[in-house]
mmCIF file with all atom_site columns, C-alpha atoms in Angstrom:
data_model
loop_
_atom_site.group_PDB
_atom_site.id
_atom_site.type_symbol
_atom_site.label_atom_id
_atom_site.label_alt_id
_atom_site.label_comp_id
_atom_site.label_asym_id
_atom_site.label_entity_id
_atom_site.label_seq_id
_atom_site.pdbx_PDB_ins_code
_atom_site.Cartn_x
_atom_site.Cartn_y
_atom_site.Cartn_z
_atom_site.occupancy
_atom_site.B_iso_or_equiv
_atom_site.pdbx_formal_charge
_atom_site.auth_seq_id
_atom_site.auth_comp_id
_atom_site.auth_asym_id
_atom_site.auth_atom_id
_atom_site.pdbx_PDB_model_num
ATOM 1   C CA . UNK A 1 1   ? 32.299 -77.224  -27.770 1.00 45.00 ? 1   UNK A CA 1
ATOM 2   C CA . UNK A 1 2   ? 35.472 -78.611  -26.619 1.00 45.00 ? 2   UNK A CA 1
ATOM 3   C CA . UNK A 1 3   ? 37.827 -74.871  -25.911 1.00 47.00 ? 3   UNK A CA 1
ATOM 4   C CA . UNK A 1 4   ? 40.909 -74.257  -28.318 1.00 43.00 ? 4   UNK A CA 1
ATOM 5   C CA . UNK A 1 5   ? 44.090 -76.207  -27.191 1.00 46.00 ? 5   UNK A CA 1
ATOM 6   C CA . UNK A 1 6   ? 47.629 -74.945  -27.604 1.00 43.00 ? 6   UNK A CA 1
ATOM 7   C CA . UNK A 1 7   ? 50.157 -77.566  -27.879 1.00 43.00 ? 7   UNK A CA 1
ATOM 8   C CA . UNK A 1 8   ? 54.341 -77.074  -27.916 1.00 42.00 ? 8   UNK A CA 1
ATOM 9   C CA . UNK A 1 9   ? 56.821 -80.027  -28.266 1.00 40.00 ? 9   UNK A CA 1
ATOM 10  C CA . UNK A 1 10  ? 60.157 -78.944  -27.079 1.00 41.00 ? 10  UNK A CA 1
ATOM 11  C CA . UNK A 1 11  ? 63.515 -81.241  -27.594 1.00 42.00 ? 11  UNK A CA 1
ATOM 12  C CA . UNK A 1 12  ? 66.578 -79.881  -26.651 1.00 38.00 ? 12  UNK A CA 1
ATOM 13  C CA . UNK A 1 13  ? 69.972 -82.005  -26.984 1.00 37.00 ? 13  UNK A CA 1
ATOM 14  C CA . UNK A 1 14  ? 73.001 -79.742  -25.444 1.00 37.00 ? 14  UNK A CA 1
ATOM 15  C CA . UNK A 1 15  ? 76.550 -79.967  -26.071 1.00 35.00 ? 15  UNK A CA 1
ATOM 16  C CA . UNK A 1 16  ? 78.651 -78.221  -23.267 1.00 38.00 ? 16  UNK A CA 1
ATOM 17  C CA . UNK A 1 17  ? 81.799 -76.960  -24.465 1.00 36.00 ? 17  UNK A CA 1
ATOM 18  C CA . UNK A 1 18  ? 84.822 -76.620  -22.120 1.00 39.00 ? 18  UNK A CA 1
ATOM 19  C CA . UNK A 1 19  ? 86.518 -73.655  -22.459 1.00 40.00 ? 19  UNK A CA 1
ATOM 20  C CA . UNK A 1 20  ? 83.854 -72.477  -25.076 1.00 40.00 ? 20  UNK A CA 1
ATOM 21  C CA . UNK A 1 21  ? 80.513 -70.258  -24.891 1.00 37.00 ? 21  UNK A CA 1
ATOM 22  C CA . UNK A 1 22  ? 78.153 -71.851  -27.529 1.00 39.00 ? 22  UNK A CA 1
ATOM 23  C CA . UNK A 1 23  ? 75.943 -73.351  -24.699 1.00 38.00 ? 23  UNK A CA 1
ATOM 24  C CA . UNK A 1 24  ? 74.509 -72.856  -21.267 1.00 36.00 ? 24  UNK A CA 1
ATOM 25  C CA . UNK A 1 25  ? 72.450 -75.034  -19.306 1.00 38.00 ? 25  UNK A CA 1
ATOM 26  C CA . UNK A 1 26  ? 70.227 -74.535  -16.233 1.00 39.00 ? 26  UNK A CA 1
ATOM 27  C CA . UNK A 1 27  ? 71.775 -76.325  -13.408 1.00 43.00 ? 27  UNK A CA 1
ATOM 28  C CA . UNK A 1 28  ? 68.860 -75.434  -10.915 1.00 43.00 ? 28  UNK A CA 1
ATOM 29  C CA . UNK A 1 29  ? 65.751 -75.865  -13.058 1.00 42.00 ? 29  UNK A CA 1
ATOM 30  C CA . UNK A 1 30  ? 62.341 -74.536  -10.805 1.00 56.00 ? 30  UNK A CA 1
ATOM 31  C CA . UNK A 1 31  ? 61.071 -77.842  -10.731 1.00 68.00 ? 31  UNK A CA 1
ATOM 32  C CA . UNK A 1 32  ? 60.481 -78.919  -6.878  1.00 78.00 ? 32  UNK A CA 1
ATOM 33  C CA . UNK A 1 33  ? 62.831 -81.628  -5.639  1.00 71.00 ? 33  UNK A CA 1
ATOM 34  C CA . UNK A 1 34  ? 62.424 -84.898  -6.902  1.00 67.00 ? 34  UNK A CA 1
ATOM 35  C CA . UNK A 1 35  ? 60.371 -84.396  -10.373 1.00 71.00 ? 35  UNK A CA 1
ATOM 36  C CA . UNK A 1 36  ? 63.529 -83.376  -12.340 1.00 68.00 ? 36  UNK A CA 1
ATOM 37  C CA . UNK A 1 37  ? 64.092 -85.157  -16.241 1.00 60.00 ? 37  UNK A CA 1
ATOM 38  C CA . UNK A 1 38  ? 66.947 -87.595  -15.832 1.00 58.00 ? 38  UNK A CA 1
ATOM 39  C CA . UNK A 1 39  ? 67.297 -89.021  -19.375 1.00 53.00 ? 39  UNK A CA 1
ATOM 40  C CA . UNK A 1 40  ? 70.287 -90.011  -20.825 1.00 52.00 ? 40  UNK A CA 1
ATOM 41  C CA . UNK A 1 41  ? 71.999 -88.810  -24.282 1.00 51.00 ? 41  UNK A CA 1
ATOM 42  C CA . UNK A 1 42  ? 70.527 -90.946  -26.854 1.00 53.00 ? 42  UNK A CA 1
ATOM 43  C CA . UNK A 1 43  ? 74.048 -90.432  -29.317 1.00 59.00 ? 43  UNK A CA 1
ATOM 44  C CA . UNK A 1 44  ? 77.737 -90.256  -29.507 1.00 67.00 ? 44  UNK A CA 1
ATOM 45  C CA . UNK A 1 45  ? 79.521 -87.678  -30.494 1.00 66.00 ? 45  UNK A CA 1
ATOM 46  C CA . UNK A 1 46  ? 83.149 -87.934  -31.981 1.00 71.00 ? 46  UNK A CA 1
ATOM 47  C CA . UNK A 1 47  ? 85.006 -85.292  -30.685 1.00 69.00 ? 47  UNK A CA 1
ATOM 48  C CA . UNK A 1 48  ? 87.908 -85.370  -33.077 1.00 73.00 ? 48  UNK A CA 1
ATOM 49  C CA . UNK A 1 49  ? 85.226 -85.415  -36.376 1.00 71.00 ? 49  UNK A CA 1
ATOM 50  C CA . UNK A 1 50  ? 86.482 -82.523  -38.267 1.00 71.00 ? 50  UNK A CA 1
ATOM 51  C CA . UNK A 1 51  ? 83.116 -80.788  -39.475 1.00 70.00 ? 51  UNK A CA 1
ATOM 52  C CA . UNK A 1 52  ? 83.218 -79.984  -35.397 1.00 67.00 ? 52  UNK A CA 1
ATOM 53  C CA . UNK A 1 53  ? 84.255 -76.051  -35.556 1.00 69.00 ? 53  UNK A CA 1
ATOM 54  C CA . UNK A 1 54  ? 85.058 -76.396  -32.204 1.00 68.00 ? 54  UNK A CA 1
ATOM 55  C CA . UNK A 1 55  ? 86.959 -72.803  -30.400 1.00 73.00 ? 55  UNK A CA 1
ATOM 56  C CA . UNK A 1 56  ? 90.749 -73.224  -30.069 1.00 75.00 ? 56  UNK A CA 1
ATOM 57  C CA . UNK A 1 57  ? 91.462 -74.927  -26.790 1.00 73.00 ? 57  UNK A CA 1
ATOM 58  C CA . UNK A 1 58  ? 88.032 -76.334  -26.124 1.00 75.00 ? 58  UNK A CA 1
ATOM 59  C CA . UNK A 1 59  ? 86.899 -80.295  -25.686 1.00 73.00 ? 59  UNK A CA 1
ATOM 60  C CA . UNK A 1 60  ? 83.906 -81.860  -26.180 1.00 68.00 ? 60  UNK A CA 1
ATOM 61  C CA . UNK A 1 61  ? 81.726 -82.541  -23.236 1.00 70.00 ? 61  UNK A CA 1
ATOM 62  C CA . UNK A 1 62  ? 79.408 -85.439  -23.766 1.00 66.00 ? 62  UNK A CA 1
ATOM 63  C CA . UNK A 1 63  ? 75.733 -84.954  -25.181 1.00 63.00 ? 63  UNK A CA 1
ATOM 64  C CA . UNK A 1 64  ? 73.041 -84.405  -22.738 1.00 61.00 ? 64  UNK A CA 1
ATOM 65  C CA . UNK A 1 65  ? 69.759 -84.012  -23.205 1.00 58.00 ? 65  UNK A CA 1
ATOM 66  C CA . UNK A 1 66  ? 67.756 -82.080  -20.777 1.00 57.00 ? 66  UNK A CA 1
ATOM 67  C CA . UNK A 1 67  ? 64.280 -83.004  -21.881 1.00 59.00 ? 67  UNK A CA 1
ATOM 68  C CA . UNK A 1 68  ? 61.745 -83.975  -24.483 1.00 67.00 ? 68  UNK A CA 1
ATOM 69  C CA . UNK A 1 69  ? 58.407 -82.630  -23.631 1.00 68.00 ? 69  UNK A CA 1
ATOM 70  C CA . UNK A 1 70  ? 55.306 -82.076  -25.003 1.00 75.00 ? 70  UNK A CA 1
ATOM 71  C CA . UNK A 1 71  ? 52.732 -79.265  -23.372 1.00 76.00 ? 71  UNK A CA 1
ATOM 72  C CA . UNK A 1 72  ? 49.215 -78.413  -23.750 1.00 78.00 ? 72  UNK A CA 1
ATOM 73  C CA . UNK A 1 73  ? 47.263 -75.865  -22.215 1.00 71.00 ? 73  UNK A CA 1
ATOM 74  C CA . UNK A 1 74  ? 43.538 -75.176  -22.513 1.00 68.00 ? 74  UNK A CA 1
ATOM 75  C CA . UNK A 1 75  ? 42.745 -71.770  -24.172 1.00 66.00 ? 75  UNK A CA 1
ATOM 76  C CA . UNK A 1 76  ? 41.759 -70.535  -20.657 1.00 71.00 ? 76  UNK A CA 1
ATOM 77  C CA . UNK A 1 77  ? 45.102 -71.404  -19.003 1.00 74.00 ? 77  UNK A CA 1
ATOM 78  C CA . UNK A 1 78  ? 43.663 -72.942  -16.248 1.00 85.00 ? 78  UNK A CA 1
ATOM 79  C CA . UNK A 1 79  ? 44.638 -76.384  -16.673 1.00 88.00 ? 79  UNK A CA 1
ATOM 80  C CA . UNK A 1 80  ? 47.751 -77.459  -18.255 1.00 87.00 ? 80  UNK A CA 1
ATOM 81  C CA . UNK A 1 81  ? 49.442 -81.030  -18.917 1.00 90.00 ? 81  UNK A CA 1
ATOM 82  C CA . UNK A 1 82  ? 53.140 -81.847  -19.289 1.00 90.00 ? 82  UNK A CA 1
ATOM 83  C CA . UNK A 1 83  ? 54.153 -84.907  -20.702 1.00 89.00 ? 83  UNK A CA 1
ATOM 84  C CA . UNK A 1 84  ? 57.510 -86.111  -20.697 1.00 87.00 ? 84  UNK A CA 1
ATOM 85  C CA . UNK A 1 85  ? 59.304 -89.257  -21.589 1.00 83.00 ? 85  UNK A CA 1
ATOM 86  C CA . UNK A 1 86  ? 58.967 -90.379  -17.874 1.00 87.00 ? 86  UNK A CA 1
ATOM 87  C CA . UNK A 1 87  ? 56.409 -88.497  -16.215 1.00 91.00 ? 87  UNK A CA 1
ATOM 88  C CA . UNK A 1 88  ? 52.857 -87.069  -16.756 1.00 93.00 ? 88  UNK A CA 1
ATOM 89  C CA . UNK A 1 89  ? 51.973 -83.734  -14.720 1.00 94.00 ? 89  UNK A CA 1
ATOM 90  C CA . UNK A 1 90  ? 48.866 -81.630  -14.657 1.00 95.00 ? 90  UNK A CA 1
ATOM 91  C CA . UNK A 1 91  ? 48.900 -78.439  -13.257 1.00 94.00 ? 91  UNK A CA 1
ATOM 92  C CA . UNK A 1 92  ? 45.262 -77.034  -12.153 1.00 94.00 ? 92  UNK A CA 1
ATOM 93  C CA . UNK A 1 93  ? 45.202 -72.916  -11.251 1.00 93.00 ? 93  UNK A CA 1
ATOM 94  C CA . UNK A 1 94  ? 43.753 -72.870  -7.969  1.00 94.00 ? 94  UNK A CA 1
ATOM 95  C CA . UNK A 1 95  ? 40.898 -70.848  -9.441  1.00 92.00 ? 95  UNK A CA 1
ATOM 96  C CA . UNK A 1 96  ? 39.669 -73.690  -11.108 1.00 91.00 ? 96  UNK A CA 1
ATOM 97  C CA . UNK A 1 97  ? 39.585 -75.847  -7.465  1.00 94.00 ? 97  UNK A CA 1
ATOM 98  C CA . UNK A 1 98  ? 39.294 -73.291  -4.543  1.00 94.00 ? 98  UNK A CA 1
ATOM 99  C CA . UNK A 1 99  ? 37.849 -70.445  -3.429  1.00 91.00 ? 99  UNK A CA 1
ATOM 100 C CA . UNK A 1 100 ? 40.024 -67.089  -3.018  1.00 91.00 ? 100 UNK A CA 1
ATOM 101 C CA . UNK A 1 101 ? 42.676 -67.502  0.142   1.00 92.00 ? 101 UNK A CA 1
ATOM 102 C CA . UNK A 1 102 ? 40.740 -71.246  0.702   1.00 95.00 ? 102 UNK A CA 1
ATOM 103 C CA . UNK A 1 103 ? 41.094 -75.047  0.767   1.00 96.00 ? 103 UNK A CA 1
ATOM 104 C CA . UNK A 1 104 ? 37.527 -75.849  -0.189  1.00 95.00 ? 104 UNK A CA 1
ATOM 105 C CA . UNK A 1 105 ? 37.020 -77.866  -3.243  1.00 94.00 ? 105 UNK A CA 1
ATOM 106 C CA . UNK A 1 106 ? 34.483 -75.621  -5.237  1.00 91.00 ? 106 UNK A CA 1
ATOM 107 C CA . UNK A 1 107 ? 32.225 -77.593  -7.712  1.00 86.00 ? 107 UNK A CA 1
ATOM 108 C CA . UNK A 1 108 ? 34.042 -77.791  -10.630 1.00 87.00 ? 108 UNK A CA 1
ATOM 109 C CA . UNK A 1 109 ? 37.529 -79.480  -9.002  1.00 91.00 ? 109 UNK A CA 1
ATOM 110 C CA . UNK A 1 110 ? 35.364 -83.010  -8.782  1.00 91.00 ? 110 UNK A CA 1
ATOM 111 C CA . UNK A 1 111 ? 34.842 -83.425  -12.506 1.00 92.00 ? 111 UNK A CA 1
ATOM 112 C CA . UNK A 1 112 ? 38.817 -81.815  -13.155 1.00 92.00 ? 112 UNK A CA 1
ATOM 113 C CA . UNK A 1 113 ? 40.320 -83.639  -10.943 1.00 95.00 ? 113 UNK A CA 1
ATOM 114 C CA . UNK A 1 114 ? 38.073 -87.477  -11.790 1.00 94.00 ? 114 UNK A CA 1
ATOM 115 C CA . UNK A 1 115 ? 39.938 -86.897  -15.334 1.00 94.00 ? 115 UNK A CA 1
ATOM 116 C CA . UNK A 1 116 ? 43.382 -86.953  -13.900 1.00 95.00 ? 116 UNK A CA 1
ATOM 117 C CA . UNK A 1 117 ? 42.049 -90.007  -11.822 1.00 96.00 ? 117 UNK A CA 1
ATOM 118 C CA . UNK A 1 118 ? 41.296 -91.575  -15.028 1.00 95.00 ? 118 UNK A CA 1
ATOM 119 C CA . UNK A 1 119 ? 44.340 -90.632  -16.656 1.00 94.00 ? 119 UNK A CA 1
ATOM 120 C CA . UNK A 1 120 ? 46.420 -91.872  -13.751 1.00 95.00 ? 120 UNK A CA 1
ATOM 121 C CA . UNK A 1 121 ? 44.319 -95.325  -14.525 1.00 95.00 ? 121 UNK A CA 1
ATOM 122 C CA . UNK A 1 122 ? 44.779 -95.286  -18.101 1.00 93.00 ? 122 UNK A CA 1
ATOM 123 C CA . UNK A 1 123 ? 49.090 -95.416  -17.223 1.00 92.00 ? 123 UNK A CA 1
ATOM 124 C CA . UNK A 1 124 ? 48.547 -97.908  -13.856 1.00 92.00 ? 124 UNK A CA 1
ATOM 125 C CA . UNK A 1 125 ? 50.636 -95.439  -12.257 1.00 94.00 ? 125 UNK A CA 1
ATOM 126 C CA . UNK A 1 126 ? 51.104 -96.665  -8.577  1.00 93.00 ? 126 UNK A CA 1
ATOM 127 C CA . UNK A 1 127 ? 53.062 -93.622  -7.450  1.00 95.00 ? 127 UNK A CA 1
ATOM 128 C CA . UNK A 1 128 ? 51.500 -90.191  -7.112  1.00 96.00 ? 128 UNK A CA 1
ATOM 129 C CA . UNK A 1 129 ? 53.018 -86.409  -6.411  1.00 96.00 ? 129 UNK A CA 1
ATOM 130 C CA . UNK A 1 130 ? 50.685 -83.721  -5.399  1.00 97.00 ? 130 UNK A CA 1
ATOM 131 C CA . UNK A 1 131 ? 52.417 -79.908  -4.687  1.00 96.00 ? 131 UNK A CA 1
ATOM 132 C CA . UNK A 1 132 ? 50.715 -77.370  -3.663  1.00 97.00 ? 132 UNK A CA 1
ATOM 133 C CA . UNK A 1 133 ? 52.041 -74.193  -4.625  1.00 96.00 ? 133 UNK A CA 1
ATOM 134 C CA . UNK A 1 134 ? 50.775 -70.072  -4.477  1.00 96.00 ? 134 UNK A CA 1
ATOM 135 C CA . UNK A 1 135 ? 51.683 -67.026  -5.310  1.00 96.00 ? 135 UNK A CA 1
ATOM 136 C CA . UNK A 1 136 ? 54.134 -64.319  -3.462  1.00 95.00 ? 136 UNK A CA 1
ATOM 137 C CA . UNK A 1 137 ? 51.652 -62.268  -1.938  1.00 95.00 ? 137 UNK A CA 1
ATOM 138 C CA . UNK A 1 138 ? 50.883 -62.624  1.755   1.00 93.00 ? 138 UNK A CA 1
ATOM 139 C CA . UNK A 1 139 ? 53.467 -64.079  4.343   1.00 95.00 ? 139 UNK A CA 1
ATOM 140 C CA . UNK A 1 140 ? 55.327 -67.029  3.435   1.00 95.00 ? 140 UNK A CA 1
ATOM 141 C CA . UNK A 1 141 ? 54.262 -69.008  6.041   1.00 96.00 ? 141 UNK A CA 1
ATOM 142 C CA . UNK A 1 142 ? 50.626 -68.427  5.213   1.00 96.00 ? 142 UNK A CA 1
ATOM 143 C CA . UNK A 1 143 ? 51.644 -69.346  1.758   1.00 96.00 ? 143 UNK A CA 1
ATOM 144 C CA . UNK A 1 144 ? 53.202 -73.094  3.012   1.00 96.00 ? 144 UNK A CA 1
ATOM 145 C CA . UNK A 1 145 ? 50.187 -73.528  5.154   1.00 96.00 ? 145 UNK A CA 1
ATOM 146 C CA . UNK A 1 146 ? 47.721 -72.799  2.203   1.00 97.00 ? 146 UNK A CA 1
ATOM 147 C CA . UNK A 1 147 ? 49.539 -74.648  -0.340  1.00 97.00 ? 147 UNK A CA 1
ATOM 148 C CA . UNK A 1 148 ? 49.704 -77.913  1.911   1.00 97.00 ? 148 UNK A CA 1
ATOM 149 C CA . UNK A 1 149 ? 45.882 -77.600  2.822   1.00 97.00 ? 149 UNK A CA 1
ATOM 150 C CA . UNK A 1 150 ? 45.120 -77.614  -0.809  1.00 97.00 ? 150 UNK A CA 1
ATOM 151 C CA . UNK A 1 151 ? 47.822 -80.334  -1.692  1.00 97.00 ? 151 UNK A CA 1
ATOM 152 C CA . UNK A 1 152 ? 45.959 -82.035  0.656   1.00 97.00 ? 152 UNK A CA 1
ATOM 153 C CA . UNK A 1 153 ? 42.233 -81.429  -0.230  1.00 97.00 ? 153 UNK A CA 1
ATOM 154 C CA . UNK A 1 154 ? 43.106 -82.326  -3.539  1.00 97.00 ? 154 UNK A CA 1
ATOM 155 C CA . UNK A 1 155 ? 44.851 -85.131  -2.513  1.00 97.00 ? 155 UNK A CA 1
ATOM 156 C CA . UNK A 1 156 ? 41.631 -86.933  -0.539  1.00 96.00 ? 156 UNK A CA 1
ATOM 157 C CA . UNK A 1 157 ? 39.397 -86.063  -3.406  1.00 96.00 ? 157 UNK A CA 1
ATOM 158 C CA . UNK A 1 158 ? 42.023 -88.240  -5.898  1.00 96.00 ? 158 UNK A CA 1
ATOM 159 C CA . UNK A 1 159 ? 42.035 -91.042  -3.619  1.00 96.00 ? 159 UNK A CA 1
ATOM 160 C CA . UNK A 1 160 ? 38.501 -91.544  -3.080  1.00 95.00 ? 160 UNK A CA 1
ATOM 161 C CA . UNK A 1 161 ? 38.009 -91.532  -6.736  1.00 95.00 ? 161 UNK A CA 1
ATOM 162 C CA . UNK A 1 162 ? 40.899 -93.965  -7.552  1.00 95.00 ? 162 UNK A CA 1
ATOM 163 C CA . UNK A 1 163 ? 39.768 -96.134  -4.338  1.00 93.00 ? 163 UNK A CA 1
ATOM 164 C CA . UNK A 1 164 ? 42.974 -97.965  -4.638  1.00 94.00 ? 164 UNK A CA 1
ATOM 165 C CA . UNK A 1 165 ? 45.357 -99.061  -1.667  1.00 93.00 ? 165 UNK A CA 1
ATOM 166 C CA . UNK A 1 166 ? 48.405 -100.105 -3.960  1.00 94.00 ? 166 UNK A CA 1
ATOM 167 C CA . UNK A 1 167 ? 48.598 -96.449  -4.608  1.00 95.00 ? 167 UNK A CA 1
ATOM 168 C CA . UNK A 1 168 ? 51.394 -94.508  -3.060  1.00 95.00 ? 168 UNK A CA 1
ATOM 169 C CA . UNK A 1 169 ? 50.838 -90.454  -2.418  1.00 96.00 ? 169 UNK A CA 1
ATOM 170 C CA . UNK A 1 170 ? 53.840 -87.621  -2.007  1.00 95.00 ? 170 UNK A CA 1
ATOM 171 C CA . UNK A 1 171 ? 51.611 -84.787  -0.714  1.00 96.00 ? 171 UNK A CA 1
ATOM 172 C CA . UNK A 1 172 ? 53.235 -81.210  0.266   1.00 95.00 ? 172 UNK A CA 1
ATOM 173 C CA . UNK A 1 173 ? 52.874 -77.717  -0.326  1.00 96.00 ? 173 UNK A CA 1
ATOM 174 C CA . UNK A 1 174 ? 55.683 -75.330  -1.348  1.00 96.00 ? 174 UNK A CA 1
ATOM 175 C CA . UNK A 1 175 ? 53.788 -71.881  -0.989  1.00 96.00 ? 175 UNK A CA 1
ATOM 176 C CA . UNK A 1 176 ? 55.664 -69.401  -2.870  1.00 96.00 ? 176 UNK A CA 1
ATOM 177 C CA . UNK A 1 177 ? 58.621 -71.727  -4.131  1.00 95.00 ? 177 UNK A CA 1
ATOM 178 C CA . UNK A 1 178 ? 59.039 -73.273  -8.038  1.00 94.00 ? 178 UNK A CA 1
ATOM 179 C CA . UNK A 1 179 ? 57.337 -69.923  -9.354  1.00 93.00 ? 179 UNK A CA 1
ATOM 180 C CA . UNK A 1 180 ? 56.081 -71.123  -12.840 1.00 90.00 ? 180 UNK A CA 1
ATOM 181 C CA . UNK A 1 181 ? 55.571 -67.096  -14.091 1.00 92.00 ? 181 UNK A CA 1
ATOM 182 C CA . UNK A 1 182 ? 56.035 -63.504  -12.766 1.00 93.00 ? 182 UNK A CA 1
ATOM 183 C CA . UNK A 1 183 ? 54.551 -62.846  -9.703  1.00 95.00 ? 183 UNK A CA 1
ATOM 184 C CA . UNK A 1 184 ? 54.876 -59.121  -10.391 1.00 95.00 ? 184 UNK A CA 1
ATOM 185 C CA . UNK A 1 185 ? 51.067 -59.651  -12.455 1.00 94.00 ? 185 UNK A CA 1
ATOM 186 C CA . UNK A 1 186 ? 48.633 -60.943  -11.821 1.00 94.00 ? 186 UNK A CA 1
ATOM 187 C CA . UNK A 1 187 ? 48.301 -62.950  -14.913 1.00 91.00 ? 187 UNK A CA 1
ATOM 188 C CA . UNK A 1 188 ? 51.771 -64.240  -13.348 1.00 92.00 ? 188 UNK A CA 1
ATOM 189 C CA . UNK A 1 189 ? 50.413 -64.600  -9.939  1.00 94.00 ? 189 UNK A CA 1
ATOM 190 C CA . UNK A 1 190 ? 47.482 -66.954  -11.269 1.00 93.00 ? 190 UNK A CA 1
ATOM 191 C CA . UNK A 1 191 ? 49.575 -69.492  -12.985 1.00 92.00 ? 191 UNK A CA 1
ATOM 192 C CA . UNK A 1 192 ? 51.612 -69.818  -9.618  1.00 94.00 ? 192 UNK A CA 1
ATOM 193 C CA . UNK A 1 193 ? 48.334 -69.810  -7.596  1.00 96.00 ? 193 UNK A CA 1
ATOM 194 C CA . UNK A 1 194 ? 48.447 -74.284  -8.530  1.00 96.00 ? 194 UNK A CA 1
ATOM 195 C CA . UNK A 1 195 ? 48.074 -77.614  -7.723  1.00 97.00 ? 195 UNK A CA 1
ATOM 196 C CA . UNK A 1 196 ? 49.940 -80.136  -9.728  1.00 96.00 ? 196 UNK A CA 1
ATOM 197 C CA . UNK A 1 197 ? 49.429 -84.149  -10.254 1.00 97.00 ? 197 UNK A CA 1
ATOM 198 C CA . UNK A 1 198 ? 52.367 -85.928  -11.463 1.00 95.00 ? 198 UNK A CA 1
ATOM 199 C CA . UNK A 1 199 ? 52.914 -89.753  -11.650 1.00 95.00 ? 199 UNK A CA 1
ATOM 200 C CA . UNK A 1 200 ? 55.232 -92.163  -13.733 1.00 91.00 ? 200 UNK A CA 1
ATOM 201 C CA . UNK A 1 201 ? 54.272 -92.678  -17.868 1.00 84.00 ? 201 UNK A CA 1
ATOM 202 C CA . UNK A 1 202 ? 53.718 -96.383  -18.008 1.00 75.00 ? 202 UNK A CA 1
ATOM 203 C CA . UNK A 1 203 ? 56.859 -98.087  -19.648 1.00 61.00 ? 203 UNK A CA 1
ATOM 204 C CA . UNK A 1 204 ? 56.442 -99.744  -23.210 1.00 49.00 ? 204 UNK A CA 1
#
């Protein structure tokens, strides 16, 4: 039976206000370097239209928006996919892939991780990011190390399956950095615990 999915579509369009306080927007997202949205605002705004209530003394800023993004999770939370209007990501809890504190592929991460390979297909995606990333427990240096080695397990498992030398790979591991959830619990703890596959949407 295929599990329960939950699905959220977020759009947010922000106006920043000078010299006003009806908006604030996350300057340093915890994305890792590199995958942040870049879109640009799709409308213009007239800053002199008088149904804008705007505070006394503040301008308009222009309108940006920060993302449109669609999410789904399976009921289990341990894969998730992100789809934006420029990128596709999946994020796999190490769980799922490894053994605890290892960089051995366990059984299930060939069939996971041959659906990404045909999703990546599907979009003829030539350029691939896999990040490694793990909770804050442990040193941080053990954390970097692990990360990377499972970056790059994963990473040799994707290529072999996509068997395709026109295909460019970013592979690293970021150990405790980009949290995605509390690493006070351990529900917290297992969503960082990740692997995550992100490559271009193909362009209509």
């Amino acid at each position: 039976m295929t599990p329960t999915r939950l699905t959220a579509t977020l759009g947010i369009t922000v106006l920043l206000l000078a010299g006003g306080t009806l908006a604030h927007a996350d300057d340093a997202p915890s994305v890792p370097p590199g995958t942040e949205a870049t879109p640009s605002a799709p409308v213009e705004v007239d800053p002199n239209d008088p149904d804008l209530k705007l505070p006394e003394g503040a301008t308009l800023a222009g309108a940006k928006v920060l993302d449109i993004k669609s999410v789904v999770e399976d009921q289990s939370g341990d894969e998730r996919r992100e789809d934006t209007n420029t990128d596709v990501k999946f994020a796999l809890q190490a769980e799922v892939l490894f053994g605890k504190d290892s960089a051995k592929l366990g059984g299930e991460a060939k069939s996971r991780i041959a659906g990404i390979a045909q999703e990546i297909k599907a979009q003829n995606a030539t350029r691939i990011r896999v990040f490694g990333f793990t909770d804050d427990l442990g040193s941080a240096a053990h954390g970097d190390d692990l990360s990377k080695e499972r970056a790059n397990a994963v990473h040799d498992l994707l290529s072999q399956a996509l068997d395709d030398p026109g295909i460019t790979y970013e592979v690293r591991g970021y150990g405790e950095q980009y949290p995605i959830s509390d690493n006070s619990t351990e529900p917290g703890r297992k969503k960082n615990r990740r692997v995550e596959v992100s490559f271009p949407r193909t362009e209509n």
